PDB file of C-alpha atoms in Angstrom:
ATOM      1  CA  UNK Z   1      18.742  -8.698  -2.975  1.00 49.00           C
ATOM      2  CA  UNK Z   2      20.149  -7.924  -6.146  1.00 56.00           C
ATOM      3  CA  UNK Z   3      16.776  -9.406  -8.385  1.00 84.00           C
ATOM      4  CA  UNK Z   4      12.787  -9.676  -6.652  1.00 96.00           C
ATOM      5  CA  UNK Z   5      10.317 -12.229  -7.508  1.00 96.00           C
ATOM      6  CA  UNK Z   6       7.576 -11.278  -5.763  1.00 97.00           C
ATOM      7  CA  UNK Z   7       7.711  -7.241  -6.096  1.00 98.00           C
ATOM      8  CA  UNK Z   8       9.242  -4.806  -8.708  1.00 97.00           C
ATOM      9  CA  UNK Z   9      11.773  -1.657  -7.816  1.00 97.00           C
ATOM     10  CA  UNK Z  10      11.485   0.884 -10.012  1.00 97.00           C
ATOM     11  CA  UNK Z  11      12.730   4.183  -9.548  1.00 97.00           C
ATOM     12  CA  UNK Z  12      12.235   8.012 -12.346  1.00 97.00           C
ATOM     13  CA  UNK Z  13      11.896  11.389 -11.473  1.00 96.00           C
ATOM     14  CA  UNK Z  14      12.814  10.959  -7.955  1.00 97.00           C
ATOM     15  CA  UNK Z  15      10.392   8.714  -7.309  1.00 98.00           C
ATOM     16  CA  UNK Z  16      10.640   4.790  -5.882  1.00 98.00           C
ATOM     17  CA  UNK Z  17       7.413   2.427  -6.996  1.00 98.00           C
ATOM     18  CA  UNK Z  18       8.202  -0.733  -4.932  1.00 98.00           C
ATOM     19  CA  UNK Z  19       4.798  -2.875  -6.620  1.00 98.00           C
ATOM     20  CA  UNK Z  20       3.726  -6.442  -5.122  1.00 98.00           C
ATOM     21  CA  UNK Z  21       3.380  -8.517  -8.041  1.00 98.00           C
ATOM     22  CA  UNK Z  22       1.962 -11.370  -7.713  1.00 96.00           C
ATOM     23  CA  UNK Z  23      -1.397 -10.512  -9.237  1.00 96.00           C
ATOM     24  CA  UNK Z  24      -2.197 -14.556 -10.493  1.00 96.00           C
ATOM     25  CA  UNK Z  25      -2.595 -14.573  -6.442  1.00 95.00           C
ATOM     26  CA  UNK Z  26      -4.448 -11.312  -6.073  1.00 96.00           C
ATOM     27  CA  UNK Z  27      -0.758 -10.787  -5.080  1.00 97.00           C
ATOM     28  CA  UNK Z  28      -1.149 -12.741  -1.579  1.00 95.00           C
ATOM     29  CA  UNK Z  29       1.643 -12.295   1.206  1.00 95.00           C
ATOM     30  CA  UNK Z  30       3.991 -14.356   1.436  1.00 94.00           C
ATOM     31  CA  UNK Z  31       7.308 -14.297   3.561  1.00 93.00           C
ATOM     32  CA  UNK Z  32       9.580 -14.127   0.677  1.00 93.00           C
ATOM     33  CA  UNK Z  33       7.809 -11.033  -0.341  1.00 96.00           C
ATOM     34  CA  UNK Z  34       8.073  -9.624   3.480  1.00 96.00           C
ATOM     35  CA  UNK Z  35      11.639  -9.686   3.110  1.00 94.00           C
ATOM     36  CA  UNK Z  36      11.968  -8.518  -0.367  1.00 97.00           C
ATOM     37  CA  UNK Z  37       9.430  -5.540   0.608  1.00 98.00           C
ATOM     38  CA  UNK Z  38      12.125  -5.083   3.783  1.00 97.00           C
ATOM     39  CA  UNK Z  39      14.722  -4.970   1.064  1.00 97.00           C
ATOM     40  CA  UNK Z  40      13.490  -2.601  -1.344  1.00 98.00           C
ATOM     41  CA  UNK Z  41      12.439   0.053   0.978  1.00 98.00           C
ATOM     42  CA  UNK Z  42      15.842  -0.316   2.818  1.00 97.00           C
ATOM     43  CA  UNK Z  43      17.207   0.409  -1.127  1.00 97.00           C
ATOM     44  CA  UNK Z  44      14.986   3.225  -1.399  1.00 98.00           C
ATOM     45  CA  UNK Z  45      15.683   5.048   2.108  1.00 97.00           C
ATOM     46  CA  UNK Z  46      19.576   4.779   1.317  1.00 96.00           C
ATOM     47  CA  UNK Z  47      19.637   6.063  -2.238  1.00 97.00           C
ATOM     48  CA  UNK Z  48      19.806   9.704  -1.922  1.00 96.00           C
ATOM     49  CA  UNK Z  49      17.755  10.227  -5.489  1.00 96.00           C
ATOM     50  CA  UNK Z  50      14.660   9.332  -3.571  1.00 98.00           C
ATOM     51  CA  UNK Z  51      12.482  11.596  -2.440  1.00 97.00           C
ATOM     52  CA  UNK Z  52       9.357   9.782  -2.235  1.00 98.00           C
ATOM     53  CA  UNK Z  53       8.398   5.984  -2.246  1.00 98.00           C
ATOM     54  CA  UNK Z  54       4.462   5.234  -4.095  1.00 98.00           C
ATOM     55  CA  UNK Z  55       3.602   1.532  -2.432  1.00 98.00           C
ATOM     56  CA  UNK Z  56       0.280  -0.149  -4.845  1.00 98.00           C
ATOM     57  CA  UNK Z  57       0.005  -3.850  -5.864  1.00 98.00           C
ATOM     58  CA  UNK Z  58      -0.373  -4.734  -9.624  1.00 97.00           C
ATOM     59  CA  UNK Z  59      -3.394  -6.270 -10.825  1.00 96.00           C
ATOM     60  CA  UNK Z  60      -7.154  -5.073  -9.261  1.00 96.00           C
ATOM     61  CA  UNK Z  61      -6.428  -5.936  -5.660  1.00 98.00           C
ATOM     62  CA  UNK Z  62      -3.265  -4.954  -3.336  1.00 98.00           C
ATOM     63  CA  UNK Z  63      -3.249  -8.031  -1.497  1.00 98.00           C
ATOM     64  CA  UNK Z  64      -5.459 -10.047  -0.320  1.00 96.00           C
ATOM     65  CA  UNK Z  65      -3.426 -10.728   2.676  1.00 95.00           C
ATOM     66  CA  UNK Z  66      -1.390 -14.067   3.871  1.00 90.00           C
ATOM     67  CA  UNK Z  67      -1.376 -16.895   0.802  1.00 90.00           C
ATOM     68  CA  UNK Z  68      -2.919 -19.538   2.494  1.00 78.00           C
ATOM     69  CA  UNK Z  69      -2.722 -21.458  -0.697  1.00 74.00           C
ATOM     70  CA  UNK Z  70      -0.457 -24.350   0.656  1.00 64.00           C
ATOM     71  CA  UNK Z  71      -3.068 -25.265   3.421  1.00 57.00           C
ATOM     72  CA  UNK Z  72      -1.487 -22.858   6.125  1.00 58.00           C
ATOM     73  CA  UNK Z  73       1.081 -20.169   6.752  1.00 63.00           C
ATOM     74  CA  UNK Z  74       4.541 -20.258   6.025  1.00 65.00           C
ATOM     75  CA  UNK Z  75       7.074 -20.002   9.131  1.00 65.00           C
ATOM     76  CA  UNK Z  76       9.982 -19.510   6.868  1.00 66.00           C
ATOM     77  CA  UNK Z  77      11.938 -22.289   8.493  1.00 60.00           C
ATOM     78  CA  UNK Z  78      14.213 -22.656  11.267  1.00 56.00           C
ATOM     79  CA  UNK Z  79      15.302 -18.549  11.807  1.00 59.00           C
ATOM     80  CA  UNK Z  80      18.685 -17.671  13.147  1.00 69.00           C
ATOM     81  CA  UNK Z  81      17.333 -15.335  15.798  1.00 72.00           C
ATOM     82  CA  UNK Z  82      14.334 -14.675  17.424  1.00 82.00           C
ATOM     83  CA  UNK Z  83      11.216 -15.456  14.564  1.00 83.00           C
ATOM     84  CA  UNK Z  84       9.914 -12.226  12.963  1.00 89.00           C
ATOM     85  CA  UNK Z  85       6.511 -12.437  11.951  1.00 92.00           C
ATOM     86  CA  UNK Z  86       6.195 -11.663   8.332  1.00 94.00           C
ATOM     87  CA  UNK Z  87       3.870  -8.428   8.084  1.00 96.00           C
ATOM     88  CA  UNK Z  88       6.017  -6.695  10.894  1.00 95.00           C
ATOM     89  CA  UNK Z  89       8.969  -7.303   8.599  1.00 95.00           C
ATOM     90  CA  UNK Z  90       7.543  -4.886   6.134  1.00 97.00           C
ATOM     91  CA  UNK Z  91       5.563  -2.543   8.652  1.00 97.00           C
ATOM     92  CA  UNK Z  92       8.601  -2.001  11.230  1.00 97.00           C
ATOM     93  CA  UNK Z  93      10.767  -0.980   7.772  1.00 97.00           C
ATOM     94  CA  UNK Z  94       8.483   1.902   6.619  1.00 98.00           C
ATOM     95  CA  UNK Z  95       8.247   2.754   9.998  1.00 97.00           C
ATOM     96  CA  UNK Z  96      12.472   3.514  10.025  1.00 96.00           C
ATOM     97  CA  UNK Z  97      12.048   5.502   7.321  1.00 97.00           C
ATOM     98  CA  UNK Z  98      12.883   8.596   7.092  1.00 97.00           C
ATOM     99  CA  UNK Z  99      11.067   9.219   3.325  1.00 97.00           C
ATOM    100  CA  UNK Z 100       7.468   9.512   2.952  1.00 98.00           C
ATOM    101  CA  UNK Z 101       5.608   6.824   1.844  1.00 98.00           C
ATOM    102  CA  UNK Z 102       2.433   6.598  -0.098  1.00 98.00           C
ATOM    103  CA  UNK Z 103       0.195   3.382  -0.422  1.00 98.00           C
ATOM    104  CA  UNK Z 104      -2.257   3.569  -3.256  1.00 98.00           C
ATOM    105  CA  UNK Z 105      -4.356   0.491  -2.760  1.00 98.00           C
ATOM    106  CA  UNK Z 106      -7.473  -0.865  -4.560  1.00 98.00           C
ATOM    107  CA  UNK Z 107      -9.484  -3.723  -4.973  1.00 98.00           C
ATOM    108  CA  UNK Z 108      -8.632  -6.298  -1.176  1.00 98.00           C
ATOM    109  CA  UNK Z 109      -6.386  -5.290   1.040  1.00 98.00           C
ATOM    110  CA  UNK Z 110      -6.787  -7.426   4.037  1.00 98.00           C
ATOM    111  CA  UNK Z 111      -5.332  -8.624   7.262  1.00 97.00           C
ATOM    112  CA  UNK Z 112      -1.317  -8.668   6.288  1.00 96.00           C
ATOM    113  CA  UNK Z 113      -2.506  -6.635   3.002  1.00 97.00           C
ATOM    114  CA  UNK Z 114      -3.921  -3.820   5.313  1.00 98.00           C
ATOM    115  CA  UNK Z 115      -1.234  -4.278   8.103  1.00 98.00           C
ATOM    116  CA  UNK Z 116       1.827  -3.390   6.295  1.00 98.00           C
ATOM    117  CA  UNK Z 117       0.337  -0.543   5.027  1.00 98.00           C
ATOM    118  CA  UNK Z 118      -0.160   1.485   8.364  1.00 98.00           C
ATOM    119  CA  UNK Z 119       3.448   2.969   8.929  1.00 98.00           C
ATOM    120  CA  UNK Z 120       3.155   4.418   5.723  1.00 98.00           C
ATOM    121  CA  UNK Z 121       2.300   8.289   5.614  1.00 98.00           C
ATOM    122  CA  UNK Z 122      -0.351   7.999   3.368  1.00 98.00           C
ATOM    123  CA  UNK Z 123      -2.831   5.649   2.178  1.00 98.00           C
ATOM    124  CA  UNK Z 124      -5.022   6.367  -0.807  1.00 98.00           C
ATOM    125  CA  UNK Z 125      -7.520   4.376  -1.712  1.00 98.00           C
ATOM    126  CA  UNK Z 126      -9.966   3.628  -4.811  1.00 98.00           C
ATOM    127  CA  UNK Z 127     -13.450   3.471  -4.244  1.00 98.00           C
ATOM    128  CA  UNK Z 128     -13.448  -0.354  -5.061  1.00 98.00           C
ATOM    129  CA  UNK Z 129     -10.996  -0.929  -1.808  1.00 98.00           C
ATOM    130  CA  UNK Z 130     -12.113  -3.105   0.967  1.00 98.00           C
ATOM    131  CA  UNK Z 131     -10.479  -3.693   4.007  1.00 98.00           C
ATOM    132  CA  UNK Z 132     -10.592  -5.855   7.313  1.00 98.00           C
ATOM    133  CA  UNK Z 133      -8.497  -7.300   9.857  1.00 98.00           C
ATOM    134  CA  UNK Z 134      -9.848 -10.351   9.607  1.00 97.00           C
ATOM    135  CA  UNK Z 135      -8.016 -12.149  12.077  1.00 96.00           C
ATOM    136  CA  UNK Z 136     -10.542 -12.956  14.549  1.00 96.00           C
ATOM    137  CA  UNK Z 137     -12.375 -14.960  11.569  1.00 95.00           C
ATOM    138  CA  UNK Z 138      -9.181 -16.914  11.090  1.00 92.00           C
ATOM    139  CA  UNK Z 139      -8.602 -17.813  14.826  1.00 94.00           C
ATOM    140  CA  UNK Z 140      -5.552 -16.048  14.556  1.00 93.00           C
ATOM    141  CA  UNK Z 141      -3.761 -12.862  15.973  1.00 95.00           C
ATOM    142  CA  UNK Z 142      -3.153  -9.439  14.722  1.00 96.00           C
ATOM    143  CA  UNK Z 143       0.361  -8.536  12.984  1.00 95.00           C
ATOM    144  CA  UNK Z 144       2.031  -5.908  11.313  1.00 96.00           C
ATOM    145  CA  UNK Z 145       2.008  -3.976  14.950  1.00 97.00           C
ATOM    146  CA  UNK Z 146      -1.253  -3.279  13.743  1.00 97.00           C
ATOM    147  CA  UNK Z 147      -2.396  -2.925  17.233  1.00 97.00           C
ATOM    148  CA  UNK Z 148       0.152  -0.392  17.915  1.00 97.00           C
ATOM    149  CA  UNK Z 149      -0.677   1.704  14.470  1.00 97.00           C
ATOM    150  CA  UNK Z 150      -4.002   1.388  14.068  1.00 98.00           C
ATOM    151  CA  UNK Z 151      -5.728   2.865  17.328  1.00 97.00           C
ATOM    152  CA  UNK Z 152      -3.147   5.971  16.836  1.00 96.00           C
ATOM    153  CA  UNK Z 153      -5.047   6.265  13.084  1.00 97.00           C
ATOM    154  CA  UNK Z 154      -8.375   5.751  13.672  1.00 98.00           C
ATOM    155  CA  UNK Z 155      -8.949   6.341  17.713  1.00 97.00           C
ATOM    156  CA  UNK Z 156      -9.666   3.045  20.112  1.00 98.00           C
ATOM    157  CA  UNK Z 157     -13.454   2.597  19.508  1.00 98.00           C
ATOM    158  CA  UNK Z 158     -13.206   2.339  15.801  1.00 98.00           C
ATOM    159  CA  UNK Z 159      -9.876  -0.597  16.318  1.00 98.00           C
ATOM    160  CA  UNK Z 160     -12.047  -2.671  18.475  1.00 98.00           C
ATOM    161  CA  UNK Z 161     -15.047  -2.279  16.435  1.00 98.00           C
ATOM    162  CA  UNK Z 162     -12.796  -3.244  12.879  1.00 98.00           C
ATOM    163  CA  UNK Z 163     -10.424  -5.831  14.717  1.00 98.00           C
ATOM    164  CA  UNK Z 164     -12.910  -7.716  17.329  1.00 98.00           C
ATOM    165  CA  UNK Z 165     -15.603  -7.944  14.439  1.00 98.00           C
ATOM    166  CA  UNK Z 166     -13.113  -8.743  12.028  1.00 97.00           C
ATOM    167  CA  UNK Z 167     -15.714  -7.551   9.199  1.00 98.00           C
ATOM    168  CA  UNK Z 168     -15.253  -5.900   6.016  1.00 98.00           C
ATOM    169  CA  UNK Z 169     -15.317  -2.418   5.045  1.00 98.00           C
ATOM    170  CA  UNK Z 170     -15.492  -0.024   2.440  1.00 98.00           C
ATOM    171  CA  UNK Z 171     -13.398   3.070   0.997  1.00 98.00           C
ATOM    172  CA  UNK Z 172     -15.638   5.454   2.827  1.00 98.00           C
ATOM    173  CA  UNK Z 173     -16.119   4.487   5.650  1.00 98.00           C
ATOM    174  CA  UNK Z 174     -12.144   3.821   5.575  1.00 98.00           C
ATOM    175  CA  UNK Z 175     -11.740   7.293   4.881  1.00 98.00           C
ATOM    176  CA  UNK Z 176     -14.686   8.736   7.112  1.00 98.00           C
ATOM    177  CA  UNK Z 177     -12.184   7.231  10.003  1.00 98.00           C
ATOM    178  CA  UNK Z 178      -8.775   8.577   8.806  1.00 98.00           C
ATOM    179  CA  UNK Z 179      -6.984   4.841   7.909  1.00 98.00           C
ATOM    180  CA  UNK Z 180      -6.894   6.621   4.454  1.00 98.00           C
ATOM    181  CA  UNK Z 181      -6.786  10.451   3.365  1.00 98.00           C
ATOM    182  CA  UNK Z 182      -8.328  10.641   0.214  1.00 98.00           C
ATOM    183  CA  UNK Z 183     -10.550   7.969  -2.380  1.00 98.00           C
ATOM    184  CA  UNK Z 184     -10.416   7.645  -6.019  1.00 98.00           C
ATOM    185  CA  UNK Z 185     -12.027   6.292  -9.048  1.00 98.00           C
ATOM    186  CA  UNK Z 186      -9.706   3.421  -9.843  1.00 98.00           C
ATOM    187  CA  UNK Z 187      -8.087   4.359 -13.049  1.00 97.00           C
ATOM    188  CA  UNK Z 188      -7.793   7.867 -11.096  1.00 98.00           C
ATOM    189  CA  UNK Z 189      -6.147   6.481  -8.154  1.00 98.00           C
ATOM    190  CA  UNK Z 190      -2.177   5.538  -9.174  1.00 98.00           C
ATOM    191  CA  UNK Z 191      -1.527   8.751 -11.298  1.00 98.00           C
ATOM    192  CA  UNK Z 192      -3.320  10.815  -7.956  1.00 98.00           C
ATOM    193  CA  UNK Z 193      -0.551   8.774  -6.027  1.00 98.00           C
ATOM    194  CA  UNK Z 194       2.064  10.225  -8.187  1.00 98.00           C
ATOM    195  CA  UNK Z 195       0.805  13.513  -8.351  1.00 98.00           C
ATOM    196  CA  UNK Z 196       1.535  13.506  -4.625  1.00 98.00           C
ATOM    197  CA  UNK Z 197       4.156  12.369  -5.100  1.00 98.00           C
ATOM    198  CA  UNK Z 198       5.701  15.043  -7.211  1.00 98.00           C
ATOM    199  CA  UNK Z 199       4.611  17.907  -5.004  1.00 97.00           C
ATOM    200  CA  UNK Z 200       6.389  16.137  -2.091  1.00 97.00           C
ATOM    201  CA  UNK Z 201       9.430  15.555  -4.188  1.00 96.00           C
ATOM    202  CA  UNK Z 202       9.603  19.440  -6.066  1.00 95.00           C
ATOM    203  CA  UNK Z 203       8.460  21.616  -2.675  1.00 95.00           C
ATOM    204  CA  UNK Z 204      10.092  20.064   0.763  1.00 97.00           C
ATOM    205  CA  UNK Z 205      13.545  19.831   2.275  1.00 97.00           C
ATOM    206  CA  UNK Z 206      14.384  16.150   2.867  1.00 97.00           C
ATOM    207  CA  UNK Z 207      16.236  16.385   6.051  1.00 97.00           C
ATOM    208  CA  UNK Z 208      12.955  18.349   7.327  1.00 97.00           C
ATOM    209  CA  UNK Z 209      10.745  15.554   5.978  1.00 97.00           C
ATOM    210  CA  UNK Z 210      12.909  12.999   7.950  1.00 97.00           C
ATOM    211  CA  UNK Z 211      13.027  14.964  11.514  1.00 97.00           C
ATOM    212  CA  UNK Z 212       9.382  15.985  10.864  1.00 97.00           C
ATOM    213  CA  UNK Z 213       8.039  12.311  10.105  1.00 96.00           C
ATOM    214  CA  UNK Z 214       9.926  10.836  13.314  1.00 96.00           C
ATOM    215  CA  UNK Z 215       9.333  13.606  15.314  1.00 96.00           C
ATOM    216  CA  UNK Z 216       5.813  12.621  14.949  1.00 96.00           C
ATOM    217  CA  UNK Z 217       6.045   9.000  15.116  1.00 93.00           C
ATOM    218  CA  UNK Z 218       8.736   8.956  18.081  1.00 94.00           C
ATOM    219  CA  UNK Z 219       7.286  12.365  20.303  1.00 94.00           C
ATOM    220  CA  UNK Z 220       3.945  12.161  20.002  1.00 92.00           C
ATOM    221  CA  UNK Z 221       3.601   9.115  22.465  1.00 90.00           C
ATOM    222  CA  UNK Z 222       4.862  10.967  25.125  1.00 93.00           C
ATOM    223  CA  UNK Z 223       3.550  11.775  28.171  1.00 94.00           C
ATOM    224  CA  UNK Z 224       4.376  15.787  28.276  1.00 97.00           C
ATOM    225  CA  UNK Z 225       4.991  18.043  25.332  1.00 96.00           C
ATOM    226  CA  UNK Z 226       8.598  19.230  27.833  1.00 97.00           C
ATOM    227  CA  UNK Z 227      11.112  16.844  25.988  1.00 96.00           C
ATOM    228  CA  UNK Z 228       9.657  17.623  22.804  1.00 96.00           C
ATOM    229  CA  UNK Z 229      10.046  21.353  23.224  1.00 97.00           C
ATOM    230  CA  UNK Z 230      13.497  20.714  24.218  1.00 97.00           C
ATOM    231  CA  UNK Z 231      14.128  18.695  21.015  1.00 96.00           C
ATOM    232  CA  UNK Z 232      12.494  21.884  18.768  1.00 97.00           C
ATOM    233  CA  UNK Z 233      14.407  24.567  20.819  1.00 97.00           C
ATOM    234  CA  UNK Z 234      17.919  22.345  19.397  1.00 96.00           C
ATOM    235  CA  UNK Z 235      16.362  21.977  16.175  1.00 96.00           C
ATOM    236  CA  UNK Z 236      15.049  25.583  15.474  1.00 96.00           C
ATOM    237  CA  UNK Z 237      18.372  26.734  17.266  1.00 96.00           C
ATOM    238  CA  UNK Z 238      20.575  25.989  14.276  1.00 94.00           C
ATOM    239  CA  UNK Z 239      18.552  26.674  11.504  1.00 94.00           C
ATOM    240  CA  UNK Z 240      21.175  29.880  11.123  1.00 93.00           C
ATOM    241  CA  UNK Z 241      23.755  27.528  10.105  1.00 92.00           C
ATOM    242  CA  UNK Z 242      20.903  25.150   8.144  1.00 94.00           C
ATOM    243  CA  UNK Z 243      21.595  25.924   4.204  1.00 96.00           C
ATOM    244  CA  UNK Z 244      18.237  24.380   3.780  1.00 96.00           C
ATOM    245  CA  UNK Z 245      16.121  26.657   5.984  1.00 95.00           C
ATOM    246  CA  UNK Z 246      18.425  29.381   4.689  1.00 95.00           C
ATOM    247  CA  UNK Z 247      17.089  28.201   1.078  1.00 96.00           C
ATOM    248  CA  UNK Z 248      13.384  28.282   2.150  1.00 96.00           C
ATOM    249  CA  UNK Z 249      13.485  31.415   3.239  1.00 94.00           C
ATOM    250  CA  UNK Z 250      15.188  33.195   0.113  1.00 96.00           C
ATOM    251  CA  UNK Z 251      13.070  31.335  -2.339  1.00 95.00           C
ATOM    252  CA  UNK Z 252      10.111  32.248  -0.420  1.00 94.00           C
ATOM    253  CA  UNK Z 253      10.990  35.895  -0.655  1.00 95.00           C
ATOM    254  CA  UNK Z 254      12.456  35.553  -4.056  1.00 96.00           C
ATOM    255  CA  UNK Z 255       8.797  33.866  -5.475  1.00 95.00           C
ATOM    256  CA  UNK Z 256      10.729  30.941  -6.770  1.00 95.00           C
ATOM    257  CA  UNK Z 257      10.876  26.870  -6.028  1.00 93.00           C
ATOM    258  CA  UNK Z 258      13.556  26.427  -3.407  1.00 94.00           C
ATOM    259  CA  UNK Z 259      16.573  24.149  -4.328  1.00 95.00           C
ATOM    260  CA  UNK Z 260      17.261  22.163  -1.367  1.00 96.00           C
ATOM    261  CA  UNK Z 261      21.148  20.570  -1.246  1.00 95.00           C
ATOM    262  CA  UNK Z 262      21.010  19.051   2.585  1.00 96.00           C
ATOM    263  CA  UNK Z 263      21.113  15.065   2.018  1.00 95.00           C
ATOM    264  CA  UNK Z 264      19.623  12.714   4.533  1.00 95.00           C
ATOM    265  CA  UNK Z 265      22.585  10.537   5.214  1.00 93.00           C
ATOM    266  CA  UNK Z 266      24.816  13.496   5.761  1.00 94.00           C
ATOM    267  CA  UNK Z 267      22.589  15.906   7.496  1.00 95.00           C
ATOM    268  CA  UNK Z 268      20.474  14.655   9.933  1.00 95.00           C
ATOM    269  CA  UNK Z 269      21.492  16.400  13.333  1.00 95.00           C
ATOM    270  CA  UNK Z 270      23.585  14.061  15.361  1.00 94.00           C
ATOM    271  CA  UNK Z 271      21.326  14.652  18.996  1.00 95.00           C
ATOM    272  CA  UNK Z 272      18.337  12.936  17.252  1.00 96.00           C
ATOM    273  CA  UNK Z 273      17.524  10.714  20.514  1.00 94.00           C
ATOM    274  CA  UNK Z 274      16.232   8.194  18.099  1.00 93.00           C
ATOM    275  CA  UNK Z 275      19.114   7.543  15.889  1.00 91.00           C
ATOM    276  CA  UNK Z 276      20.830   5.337  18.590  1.00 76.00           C
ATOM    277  CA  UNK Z 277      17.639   3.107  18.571  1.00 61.00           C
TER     278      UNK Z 277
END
C-alpha cells in the first residue's frame, strides 16, 4: 500500500512509528486498518534501516477496539481464501517479526485494541490505560489469538479471570500481571517508548534480536528443553565465523559501542526450523 488512511508510517533515527489514526473514533478498528497495520509492519520488517518499530494510537485512547459504528462488524466482503478475522491480521504479523516491537498505549485499549497488541515485545502503558477483553459482554468470541498470547503473558488464572468476566482494568493491575512492563504518566509515556527504543536500536545485534525473539516465541512451547539445546549448540557453534559476535566481543573489551554490520535478510542462519513455516 503505497498511501494509509487509517494509520501513519513514519520512520528517523532507525526507528518505525506505525500510529492508528483515527482519533475522531477514539481510533476504532476497522478491517481496512487490519490490513494497512499488516502492511506497514511487513514495510518495516523488510527495510533494513529499522531497528525498532514504537506501535501507540494518536489522540488520548489507542483504540477502543472494533468500530461498531455502522450497527455491526465489518466482514470485509466476499474473501478470496479462507476469511481472516481482522485483529489476527495484525497480531499474526508482529508475531513474524523478527524486530522488536513496542506498544505504548494510553487512554482504551480494548477487545481488538488490546488483542493486536500481545505479539508485540513490549507494551507500555500510561497510567490512564484501561483494558478488557470484553468479548463475553458482546456475545462474541475472542480474536487476535488472544487466547493463545495471553495465558503465555499473564499465566491461566489471570486469562480466565480478564476474558470470562470480560471487565475492565487498570494500568496496575495490568502491570502487577505482566500484560505490560512498565506505566507512565501520559505525557511521559511516548518519549519513554522511544527512549527504549534507542537503547534497543544503539546496543544489540539485529540478527541476535531476530533468532533471540523467535527462539522464544517458537521453543519455548516445547515439551523438552533437548531440541532447543540442539538449536543453541548450531547457533553458538558458529559464532567464530559470526562478524557480529566477533564485534561484541572487541567492543566489549575495547570499552566502546559495538558497530554491528550483519543484516537480517542476509544473515539469518539458513537451519532456522522456523523459516520454512
Amino acid at each position: 500500500m503505497a498511501e494509509y488512511a487509517e494509520i501513519t508510517y513514519t520512520v528517523e533515527d532507525r526507528i518505525a512509528t506505525i500510529t492508528l489514526n483515527r482519533p475522531q473514533a477514539r481510533n476504532g478498528y476497522t478491517v481496512r486498518m487490519s490490513d494497512e497495520l499488516a502492511d506497514a509492519f511487513g514495510r518495516a520488517d523488510s527495510d533494513e534501516e529499522v531497528r525498532v518499530v514504537v506501535f501507540t494510537g494518536a489522540g488520548d485512547h489507542f483504540c477502543v477496539g472494533a468500530d461498531l459504528s455502522q450497527g455491526g462488524f465489518d466482514f470485509d466482503g466476499e474473501p478470496d481464501g479462507p476469511w481472516q478475522e481482522p485483529a489476527g491480521r495484525c497480531a499474526k504479523r508482529i508475531f513474524l517479526m523478527n524486530k522488536p516491537v513496542i506498544a505504548a498505549l494510553r487512554g482504551a485499549a480494548v477487545g481488538a485494541g488490546i488483542t493486536i497488541t500481545l505479539s508485540a515485545d513490549y507494551r507500555l502503558a500510561a497510567t490512564d490505560a484501561r483494558f478488557g477483553f470484553v468479548f463475553t459482554r458482546r456475545g462474541i468470541f475472542p480474536e487476535g489469538a488472544s487466547a493463545w498470547f495471553l495465558p503465555r503473558l499473564v499465566g491461566m488464572g489471570t486469562a480466565l479471570d480478564w476474558m470470562i468476566s470480560g471487565r475492565l482494568f487498570g494500568a496496575e493491575e495490568a502491570r502487577a500481571a505482566g500484560l505490560v512492563q512498565r506505566v507512565y504518566e501520559p505525557d511521559e509515556l511516548l518519549g519513554k517508548a522511544y527512549e527504549l527504543a534507542r537503547e534497543i536500536a544503539a546496543s544489540t545485534a539485529p540478527v541476535s534480536v531476530a533468532v533471540t525473539r523467535q527462539l522464544l516465541y517458537r521453543m519455548s512451547g516445547l515439551d523438552s528443553p533437548l531440541p532447543v539445546h540442539e538449536l543453541d549448540s548450531k547457533l553458538i557453534a558458529g559464532l567464530p565465523a559470526h562478524a557480529d559476535s566477533v564485534e561484541g566481543v572487541v567492543s566489549f573489551f575495547e570499552k566502546r559501542p559495538p558497530k554491528f554490520t550483519l543484516e537480517v535478510g542476509k544473515a539469518l542462519p539458513a537451519y532456522l526450523p522456523w523459516l520454512d513455516s
